[in-house]
CSV table of C-alpha atoms in Angstrom, one decimal:
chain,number,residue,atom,x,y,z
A,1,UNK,CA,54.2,15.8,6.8
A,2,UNK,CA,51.4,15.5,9.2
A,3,UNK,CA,51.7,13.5,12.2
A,4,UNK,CA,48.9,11.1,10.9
A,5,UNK,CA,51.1,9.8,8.0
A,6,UNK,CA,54.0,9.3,10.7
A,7,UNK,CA,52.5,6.5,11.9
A,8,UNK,CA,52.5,3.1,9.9
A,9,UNK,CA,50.9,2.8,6.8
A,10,UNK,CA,48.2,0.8,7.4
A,11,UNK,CA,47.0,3.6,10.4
A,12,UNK,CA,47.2,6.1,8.5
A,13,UNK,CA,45.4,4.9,5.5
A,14,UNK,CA,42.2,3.7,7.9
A,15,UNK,CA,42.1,7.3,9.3
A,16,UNK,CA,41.7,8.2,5.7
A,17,UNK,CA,38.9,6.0,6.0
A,18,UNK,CA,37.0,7.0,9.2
A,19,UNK,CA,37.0,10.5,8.3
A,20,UNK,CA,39.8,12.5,8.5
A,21,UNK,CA,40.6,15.4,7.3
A,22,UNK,CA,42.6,13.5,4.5
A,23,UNK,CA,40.8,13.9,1.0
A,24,UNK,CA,42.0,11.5,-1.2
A,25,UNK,CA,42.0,13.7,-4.8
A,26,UNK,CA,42.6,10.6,-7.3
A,27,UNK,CA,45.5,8.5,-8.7
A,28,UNK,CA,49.1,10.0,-9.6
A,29,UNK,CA,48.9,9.3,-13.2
A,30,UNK,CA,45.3,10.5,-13.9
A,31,UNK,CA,46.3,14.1,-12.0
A,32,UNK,CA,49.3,14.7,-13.4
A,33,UNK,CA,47.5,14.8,-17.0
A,34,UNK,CA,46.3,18.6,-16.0
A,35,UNK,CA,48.3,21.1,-14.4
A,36,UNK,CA,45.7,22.2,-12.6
A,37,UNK,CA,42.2,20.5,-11.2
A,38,UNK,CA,39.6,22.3,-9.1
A,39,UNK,CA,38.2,20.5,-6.0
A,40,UNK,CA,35.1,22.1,-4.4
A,41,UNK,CA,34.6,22.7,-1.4
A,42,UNK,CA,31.1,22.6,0.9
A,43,UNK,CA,31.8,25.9,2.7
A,44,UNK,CA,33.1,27.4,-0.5
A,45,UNK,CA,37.1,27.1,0.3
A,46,UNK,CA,37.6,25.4,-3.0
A,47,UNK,CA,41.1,23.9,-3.7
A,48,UNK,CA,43.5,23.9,-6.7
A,49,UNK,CA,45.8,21.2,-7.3
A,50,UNK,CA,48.4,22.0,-9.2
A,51,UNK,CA,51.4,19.2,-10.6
A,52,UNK,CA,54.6,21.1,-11.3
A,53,UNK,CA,56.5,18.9,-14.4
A,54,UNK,CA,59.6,21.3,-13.2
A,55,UNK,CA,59.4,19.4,-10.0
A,56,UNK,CA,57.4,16.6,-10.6
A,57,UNK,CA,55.9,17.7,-7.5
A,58,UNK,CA,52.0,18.3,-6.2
A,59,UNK,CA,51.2,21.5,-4.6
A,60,UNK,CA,47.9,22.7,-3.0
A,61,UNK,CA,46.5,26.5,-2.9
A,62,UNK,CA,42.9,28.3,-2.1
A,63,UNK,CA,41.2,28.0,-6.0
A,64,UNK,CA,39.4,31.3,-5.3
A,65,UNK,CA,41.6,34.5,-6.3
A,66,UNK,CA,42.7,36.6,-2.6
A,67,UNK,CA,42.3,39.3,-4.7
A,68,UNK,CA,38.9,39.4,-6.2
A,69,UNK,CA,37.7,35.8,-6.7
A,70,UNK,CA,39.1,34.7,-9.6
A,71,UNK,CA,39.4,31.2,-10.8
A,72,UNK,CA,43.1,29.8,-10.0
A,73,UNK,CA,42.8,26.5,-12.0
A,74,UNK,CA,42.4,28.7,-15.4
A,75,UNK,CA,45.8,30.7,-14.6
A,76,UNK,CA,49.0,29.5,-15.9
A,77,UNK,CA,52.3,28.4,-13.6
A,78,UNK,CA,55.0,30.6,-14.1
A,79,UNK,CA,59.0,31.0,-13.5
A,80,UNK,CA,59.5,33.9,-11.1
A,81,UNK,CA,63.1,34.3,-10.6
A,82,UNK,CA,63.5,30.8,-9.8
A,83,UNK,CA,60.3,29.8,-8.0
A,84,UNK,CA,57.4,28.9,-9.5
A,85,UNK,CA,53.4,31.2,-8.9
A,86,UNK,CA,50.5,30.3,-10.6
A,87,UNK,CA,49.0,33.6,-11.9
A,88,UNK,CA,45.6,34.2,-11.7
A,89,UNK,CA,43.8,34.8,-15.1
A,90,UNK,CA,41.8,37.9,-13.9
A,91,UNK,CA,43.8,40.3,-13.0
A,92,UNK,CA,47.5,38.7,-13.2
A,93,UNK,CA,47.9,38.8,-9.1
A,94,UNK,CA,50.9,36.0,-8.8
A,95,UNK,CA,51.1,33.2,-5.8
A,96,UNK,CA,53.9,30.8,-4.7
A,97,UNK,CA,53.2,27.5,-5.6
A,98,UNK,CA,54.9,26.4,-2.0
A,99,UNK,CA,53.9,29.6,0.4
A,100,UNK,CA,51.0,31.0,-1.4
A,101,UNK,CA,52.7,34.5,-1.1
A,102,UNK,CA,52.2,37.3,-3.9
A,103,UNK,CA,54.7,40.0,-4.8
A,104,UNK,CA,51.5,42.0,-4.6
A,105,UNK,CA,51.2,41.5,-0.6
A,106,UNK,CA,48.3,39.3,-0.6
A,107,UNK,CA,48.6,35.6,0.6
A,108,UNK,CA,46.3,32.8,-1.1
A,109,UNK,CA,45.9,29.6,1.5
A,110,UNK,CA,48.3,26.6,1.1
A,111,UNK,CA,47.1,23.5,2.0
A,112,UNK,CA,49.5,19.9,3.0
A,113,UNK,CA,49.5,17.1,0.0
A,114,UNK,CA,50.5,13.8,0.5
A,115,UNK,CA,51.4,11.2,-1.9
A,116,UNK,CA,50.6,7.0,-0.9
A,117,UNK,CA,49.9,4.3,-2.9
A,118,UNK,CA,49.6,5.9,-5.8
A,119,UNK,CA,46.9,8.1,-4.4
A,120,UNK,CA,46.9,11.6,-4.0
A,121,UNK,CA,45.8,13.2,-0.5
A,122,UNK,CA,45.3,17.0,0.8
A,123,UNK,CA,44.8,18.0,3.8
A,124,UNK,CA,41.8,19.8,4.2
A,125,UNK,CA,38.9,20.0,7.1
A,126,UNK,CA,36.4,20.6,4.3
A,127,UNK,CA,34.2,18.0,2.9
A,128,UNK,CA,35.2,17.8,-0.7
A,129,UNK,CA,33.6,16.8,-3.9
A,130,UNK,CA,34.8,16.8,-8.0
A,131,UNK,CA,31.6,19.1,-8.7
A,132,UNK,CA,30.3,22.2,-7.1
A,133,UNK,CA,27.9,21.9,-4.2
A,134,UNK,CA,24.6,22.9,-4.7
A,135,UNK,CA,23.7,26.4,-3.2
A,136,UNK,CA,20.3,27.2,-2.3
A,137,UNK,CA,18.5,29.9,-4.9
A,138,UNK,CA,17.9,33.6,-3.5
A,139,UNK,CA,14.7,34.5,-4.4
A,140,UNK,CA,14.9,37.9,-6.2
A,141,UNK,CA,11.9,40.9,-5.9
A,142,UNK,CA,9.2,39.7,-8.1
A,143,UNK,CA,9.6,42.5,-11.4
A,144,UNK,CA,7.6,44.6,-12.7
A,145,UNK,CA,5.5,43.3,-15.5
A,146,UNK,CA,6.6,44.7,-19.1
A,147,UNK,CA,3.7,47.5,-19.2
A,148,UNK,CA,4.5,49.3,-16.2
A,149,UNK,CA,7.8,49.7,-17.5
A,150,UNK,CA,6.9,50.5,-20.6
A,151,UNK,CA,4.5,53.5,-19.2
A,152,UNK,CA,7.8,54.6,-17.1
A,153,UNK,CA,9.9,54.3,-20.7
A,154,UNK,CA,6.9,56.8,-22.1
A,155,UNK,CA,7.1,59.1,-19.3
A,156,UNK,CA,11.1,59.4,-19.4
A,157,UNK,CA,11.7,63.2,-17.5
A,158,UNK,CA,15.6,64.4,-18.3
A,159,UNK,CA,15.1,66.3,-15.9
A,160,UNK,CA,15.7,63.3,-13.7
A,161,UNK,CA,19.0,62.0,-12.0
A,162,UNK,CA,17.7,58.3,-12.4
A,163,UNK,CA,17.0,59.1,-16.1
A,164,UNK,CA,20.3,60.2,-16.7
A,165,UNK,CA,22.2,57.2,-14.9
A,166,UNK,CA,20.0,54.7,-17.1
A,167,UNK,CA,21.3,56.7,-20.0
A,168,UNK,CA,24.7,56.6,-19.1
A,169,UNK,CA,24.7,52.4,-18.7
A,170,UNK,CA,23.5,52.3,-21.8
A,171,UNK,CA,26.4,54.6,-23.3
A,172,UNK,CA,28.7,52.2,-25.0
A,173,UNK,CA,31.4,54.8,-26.0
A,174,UNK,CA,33.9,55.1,-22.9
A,175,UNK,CA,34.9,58.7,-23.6
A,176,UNK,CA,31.3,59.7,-24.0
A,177,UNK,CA,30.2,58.1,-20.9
A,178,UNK,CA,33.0,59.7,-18.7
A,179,UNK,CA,31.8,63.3,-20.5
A,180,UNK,CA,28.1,62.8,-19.9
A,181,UNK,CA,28.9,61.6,-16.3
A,182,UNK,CA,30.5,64.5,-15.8
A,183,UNK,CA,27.9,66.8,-17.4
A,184,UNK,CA,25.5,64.9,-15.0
A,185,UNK,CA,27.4,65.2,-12.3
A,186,UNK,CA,27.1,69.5,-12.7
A,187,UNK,CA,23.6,69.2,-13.4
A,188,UNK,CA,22.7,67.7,-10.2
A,189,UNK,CA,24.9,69.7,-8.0
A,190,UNK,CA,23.7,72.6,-9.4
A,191,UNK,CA,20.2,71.5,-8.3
A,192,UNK,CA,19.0,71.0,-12.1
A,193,UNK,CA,17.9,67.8,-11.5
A,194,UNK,CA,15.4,65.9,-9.0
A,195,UNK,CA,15.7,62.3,-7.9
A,196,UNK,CA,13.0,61.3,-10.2
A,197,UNK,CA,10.9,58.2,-10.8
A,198,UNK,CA,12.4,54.7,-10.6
A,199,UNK,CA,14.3,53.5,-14.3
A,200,UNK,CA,15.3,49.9,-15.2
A,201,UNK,CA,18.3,49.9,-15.8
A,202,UNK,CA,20.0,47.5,-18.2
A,203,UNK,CA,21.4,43.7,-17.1
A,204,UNK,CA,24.0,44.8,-18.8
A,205,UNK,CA,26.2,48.3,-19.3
A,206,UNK,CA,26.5,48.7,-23.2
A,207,UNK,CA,30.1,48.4,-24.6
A,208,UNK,CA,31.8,50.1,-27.6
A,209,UNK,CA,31.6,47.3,-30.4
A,210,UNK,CA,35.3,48.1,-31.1
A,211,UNK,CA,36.1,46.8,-27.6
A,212,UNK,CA,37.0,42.8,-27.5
A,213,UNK,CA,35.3,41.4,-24.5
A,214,UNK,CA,36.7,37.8,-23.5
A,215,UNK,CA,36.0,35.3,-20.8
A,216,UNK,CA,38.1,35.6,-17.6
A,217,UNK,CA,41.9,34.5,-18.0
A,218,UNK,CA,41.3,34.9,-22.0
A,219,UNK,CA,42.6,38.6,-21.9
A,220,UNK,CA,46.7,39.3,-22.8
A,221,UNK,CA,48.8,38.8,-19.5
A,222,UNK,CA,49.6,41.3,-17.7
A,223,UNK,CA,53.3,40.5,-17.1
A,224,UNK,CA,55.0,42.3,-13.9
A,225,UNK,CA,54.9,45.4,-15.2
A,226,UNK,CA,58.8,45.9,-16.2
A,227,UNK,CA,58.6,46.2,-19.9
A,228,UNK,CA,56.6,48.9,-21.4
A,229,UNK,CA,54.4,46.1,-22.9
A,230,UNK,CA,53.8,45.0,-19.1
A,231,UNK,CA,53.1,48.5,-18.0
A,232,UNK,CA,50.6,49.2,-20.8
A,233,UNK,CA,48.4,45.6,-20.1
A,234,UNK,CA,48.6,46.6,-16.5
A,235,UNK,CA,47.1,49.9,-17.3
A,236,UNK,CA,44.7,48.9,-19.6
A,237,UNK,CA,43.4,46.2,-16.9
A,238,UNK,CA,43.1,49.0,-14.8
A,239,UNK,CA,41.0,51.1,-16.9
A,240,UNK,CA,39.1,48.1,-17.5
A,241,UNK,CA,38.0,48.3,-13.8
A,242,UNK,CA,37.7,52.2,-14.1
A,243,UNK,CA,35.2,51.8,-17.1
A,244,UNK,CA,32.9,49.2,-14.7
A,245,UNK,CA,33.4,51.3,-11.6
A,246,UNK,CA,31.8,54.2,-13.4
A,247,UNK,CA,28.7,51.9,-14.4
A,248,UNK,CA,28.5,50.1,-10.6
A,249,UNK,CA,28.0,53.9,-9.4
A,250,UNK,CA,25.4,54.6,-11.6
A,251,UNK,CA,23.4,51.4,-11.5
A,252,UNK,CA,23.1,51.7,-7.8
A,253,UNK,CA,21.1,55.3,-8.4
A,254,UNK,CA,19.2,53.9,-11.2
A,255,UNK,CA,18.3,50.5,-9.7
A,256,UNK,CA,17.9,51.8,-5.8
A,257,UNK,CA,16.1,54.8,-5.8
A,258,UNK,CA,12.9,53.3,-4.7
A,259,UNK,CA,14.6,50.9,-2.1
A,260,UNK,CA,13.6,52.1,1.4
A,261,UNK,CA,15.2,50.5,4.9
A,262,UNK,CA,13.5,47.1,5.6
A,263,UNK,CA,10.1,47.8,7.7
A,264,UNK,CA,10.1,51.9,6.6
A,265,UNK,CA,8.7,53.3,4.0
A,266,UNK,CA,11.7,56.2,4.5
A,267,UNK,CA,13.4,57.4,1.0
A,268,UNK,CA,17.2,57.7,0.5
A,269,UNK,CA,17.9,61.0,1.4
A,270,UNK,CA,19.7,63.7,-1.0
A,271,UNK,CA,23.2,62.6,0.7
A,272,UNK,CA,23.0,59.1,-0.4
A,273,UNK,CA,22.3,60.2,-4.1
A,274,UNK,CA,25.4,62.9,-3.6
A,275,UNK,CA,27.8,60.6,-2.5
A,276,UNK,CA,27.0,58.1,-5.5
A,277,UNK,CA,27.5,60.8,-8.0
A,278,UNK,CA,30.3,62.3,-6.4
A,279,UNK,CA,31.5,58.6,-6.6
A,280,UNK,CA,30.9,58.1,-10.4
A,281,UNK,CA,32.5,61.5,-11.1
A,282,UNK,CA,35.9,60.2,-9.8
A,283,UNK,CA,35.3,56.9,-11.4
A,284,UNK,CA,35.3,58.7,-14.6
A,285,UNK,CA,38.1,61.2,-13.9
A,286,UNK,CA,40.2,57.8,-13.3
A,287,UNK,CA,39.2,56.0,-16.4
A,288,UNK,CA,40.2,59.1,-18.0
A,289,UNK,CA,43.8,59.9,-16.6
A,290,UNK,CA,44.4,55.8,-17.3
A,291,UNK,CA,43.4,56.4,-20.6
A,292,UNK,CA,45.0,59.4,-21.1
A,293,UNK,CA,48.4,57.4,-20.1
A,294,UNK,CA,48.2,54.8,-22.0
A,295,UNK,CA,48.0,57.2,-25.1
A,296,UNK,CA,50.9,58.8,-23.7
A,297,UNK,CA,52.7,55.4,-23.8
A,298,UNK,CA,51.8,54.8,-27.0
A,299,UNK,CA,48.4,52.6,-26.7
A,300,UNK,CA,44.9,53.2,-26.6
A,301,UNK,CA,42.1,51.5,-24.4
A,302,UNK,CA,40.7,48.9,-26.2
A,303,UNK,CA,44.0,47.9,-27.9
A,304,UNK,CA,43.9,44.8,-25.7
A,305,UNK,CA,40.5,42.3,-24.6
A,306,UNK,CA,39.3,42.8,-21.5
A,307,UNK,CA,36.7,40.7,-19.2
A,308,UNK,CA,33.4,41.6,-17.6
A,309,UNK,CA,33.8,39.6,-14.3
A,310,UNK,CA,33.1,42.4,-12.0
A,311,UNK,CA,29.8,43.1,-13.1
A,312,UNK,CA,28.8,39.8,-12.2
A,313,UNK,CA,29.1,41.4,-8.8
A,314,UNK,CA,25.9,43.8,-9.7
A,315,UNK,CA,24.5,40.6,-11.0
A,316,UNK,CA,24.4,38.5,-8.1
A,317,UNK,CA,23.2,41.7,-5.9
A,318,UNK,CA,20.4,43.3,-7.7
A,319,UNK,CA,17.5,42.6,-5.3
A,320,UNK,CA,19.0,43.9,-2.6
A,321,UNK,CA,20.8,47.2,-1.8
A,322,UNK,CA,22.3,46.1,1.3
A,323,UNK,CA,23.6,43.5,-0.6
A,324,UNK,CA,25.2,45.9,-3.0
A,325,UNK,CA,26.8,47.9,-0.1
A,326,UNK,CA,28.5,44.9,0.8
A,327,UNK,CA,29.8,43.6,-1.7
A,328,UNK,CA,31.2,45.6,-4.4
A,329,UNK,CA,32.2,48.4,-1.9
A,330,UNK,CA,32.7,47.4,1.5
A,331,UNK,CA,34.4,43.8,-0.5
A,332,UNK,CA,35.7,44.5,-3.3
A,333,UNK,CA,36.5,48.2,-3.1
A,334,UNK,CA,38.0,47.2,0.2
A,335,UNK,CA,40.1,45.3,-1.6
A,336,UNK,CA,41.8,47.7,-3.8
A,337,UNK,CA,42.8,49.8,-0.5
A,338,UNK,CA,45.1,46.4,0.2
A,339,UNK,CA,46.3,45.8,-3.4
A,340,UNK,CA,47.1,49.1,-4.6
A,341,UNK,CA,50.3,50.0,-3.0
A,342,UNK,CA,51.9,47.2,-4.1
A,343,UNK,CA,51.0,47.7,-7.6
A,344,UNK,CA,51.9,51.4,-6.9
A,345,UNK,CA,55.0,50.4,-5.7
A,346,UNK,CA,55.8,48.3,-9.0
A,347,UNK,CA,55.7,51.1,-11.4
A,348,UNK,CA,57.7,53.6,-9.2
A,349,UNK,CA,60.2,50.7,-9.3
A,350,UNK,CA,60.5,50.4,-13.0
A,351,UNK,CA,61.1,54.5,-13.5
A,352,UNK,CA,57.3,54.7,-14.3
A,353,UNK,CA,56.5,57.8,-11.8
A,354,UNK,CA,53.7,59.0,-14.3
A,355,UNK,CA,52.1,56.4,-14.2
A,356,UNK,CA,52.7,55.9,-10.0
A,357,UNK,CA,51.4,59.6,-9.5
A,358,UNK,CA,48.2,58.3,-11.3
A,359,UNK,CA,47.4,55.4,-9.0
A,360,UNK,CA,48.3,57.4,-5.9
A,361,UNK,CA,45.3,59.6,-6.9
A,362,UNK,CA,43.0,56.7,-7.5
A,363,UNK,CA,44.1,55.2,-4.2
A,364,UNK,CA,43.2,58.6,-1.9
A,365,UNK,CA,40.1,58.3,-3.8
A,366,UNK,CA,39.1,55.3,-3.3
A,367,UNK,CA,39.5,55.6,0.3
A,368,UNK,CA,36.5,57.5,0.3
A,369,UNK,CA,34.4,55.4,-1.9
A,370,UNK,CA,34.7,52.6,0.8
A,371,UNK,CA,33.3,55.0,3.0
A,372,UNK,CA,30.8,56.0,1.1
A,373,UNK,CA,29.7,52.0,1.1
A,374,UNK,CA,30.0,52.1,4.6
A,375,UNK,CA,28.1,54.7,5.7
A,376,UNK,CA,25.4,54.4,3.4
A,377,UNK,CA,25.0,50.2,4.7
A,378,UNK,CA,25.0,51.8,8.3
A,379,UNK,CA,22.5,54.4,7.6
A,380,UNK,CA,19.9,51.9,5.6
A,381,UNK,CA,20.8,49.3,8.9
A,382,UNK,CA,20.2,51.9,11.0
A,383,UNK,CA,16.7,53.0,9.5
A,384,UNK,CA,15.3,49.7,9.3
A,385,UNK,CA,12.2,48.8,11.5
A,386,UNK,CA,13.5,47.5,13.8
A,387,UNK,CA,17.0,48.9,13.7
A,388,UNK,CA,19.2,46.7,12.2
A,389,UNK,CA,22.8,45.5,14.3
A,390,UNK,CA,25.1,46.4,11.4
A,391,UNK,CA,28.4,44.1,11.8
A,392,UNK,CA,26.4,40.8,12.2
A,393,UNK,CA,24.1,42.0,9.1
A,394,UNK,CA,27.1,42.9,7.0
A,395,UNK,CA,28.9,39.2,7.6
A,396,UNK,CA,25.6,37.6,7.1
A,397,UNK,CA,25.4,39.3,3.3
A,398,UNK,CA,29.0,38.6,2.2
A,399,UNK,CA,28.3,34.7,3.3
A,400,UNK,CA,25.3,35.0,1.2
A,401,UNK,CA,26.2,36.8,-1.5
A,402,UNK,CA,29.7,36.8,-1.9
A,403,UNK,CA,30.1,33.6,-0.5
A,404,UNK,CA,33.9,32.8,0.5
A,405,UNK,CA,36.4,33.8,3.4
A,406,UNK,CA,38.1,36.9,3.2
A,407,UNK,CA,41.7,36.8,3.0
A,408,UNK,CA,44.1,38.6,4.4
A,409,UNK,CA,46.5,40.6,4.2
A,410,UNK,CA,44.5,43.6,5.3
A,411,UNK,CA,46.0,47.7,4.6
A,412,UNK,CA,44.3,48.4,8.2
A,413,UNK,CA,45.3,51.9,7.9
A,414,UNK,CA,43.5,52.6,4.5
A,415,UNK,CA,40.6,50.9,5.7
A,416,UNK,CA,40.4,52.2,9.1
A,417,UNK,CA,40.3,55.7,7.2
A,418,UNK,CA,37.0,54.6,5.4
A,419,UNK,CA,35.8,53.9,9.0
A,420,UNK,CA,36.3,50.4,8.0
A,421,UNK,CA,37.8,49.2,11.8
A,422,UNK,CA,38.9,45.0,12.6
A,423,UNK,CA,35.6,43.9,13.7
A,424,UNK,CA,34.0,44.3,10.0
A,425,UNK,CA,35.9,42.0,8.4
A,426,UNK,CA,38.4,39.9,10.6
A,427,UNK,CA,35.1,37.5,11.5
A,428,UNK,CA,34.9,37.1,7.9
A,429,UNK,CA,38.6,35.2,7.6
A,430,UNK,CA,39.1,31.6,7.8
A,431,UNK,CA,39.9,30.2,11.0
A,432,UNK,CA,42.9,28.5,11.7
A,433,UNK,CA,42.9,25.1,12.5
């Protein structure tokens, strides 16, 4: 317990008072009518408390997903050879109710409760509310008016790359989109294509109407990937990601190609657009090899529901290419370099080594996709007017637009491959108090 509630309990309840670092959540009997209530937090370090019946016991854990920011408080609390994780409903990453450890290697922030007069108390340096703070708006580009685009819909060139990436979002059929991207993807390093003009690409990629698309943590668990029913939801997940990854690469061609540094008037050159098709290529050759496997285990993709979460990540950084640098590659693509040797690990474990040769692909390759993020944010910092300093610029647009801490643990070594050293991301932990 913390030293404050070692004193008597009239001092320690009039620290509560004045402002410590005691939140004081509710009464015991109207918090142990959920399993699991979301506190929200001013700096965006939201809490989950979660009331185990099994131990009629109160624990505390970060509410946002370590993995990729998915809501804790809609996963369910399971029995884990004896100890109890709460699994999170995106992508079935598991933490210890009591450590906040994951057999995956990541490591979700615990936080102290204490119990007194009836009252329930976390420690926590945050200021803390029931509801969500209110976050300034970011003021988006002002769009183009409906008849310019509809003179740039008349005036369509397939002879463009930007054409062909709008056409490709708006390809519902997952098989056809990883054939045309790869039909694209010979077209334009064959030199048969030109950047072209700019395309609007859709809010949102088109999706096979066979395909049930659910809410976050409404999608089959994933299990941990021992029985063949794990194995398959686990794969399925993964093609899941595969199937938006291929989209993310194509939107930032199609939405992008007019962006120019800040204070320049200078184009993305031909590298930029290489890299990004390079990068959708391999998207699609992993959807592809995932879904190939899961035939080969007796399933299909689409057999199960799947969420759209991570586009909400183009979503939220569609004015702003920098933005989209960030986020979904230097963040969230990041993240699979520190995720995916676990989850390797899991299926060479379980006499799946198919299935592990398949991820050890997707993990080289994705090495290089973080670089590609990288380089591309330093070149656009770079090539502002003035020049940009690219670290500080970086942390400033994950606080902004991804707007929580990262959390560690960190695969240093994959990431330092992608040129991805320390000083990018430690600054962007939590610090200790």
């Amino acid at each position: 317990m913390h030293s404050g509630y070692e004193k008597d309990l009239v001092t320690a309840l009039r620290d509560v008072v004045n402002g410590t670092n005691w939140y004081c959540a509710g009464p015991v009997s109207k918090l142990k009518k959920y399993t699991c209530n979301r506190f929200y937090a001013d700096d965006g370090e939201d809490i989950v408390l979660i009331y185990s019946k099994r131990n009629d016991k109160f624990y505390a854990l970060g509410a946002v997903c370590s993995h990729e920011g998915g809501p804790l408080e809609q996963g369910d609390i399971e029995d884990f050879d004896g100890r109890e994780k709460i699994v999170c409903p995106w992508h079935s990453y598991d933490f210890d109710l009591e450590t906040g450890d994951s057999s995956y290697g990541l490591k979700q922030d615990v936080y102290e409760v204490c119990i007194r007069e009836d009252q329930v108390y976390i420690y926590t340096a945050s200021e803390m509310s029931t509801k969500p703070f209110k976050k300034p708006i970011i003021p988006k580009d002002t769009e183009k008016n409906t008849d310019d685009k509809a003179v740039e819909e008349k005036n369509e060139d397939t002879g463009s790359l930007t054409y062909w990436a709008s056409k490709i979002l708006n390809t519902a059929c997952p098989q056809q989109k990883v054939e045309l991207t790869h039909k694209v993807g010979e077209m334009w390093r064959s030199g048969d294509l030109t950047v072209g003009v700019h395309h609007h690409p859709p809010d949102q990629p088109a999706r096979d109407k066979d395909l049930t698309v659910v809410k976050p943590g409404k999608e089959r668990k994933r299990g941990k990937g021992i029985s063949l029913a794990s194995r398959i939801s686990n794969l399925h997940s993964m093609a899941n990601i595969e199937q938006w990854a291929i989209d993310l690469s194509w939107d930032i061609i199609a939405r992008f190609s007019s962006a120019t540094p800040e204070g320049s008037d200078e184009a993305l050159p031909q590298g930029f657009y290489d890299d990004f098709v390079q990068v959708a290529c391999e998207e699609a050759k992993h959807y592809k090899l995932l879904s190939d496997r899961l035939q080969d285990l007796g399933s299909h993709f689409g057999a199960l529901p799947v969420h759209g979460a991570l586009w909400d990540s183009a979503t939220k950084t569609s004015d702003s290419l920098l933005a989209r640098l960030a986020v979904v590659h230097m963040v969230f693509e990041a993240r699979g370099l520190d995720v995916q040797p676990k989850t390797l690990e899991k299926f060479a474990k379980n006499n799946d080594p198919e299935s592990a040769a398949i991820l050890e692909i997707i993990f080289r390759e994705e090495i290089t996709h973080v670089a590609a993020g990288l380089r591309w944010f330093t070149w656009v910092c770079n090539h502002s007017n003035p020049p940009m300093d690219c670290i500080p610029t970086f942390h400033k647009l994950v606080q902004q637009y991804y707007g929580s801490y990262l959390k560690p643990p960190f695969n240093t070594e994959s990431r330092s491959m992608a040129g991805m050293t320390e000083e990018w991301y430690l600054p962007l932990v939590k610090p200790t108090s």
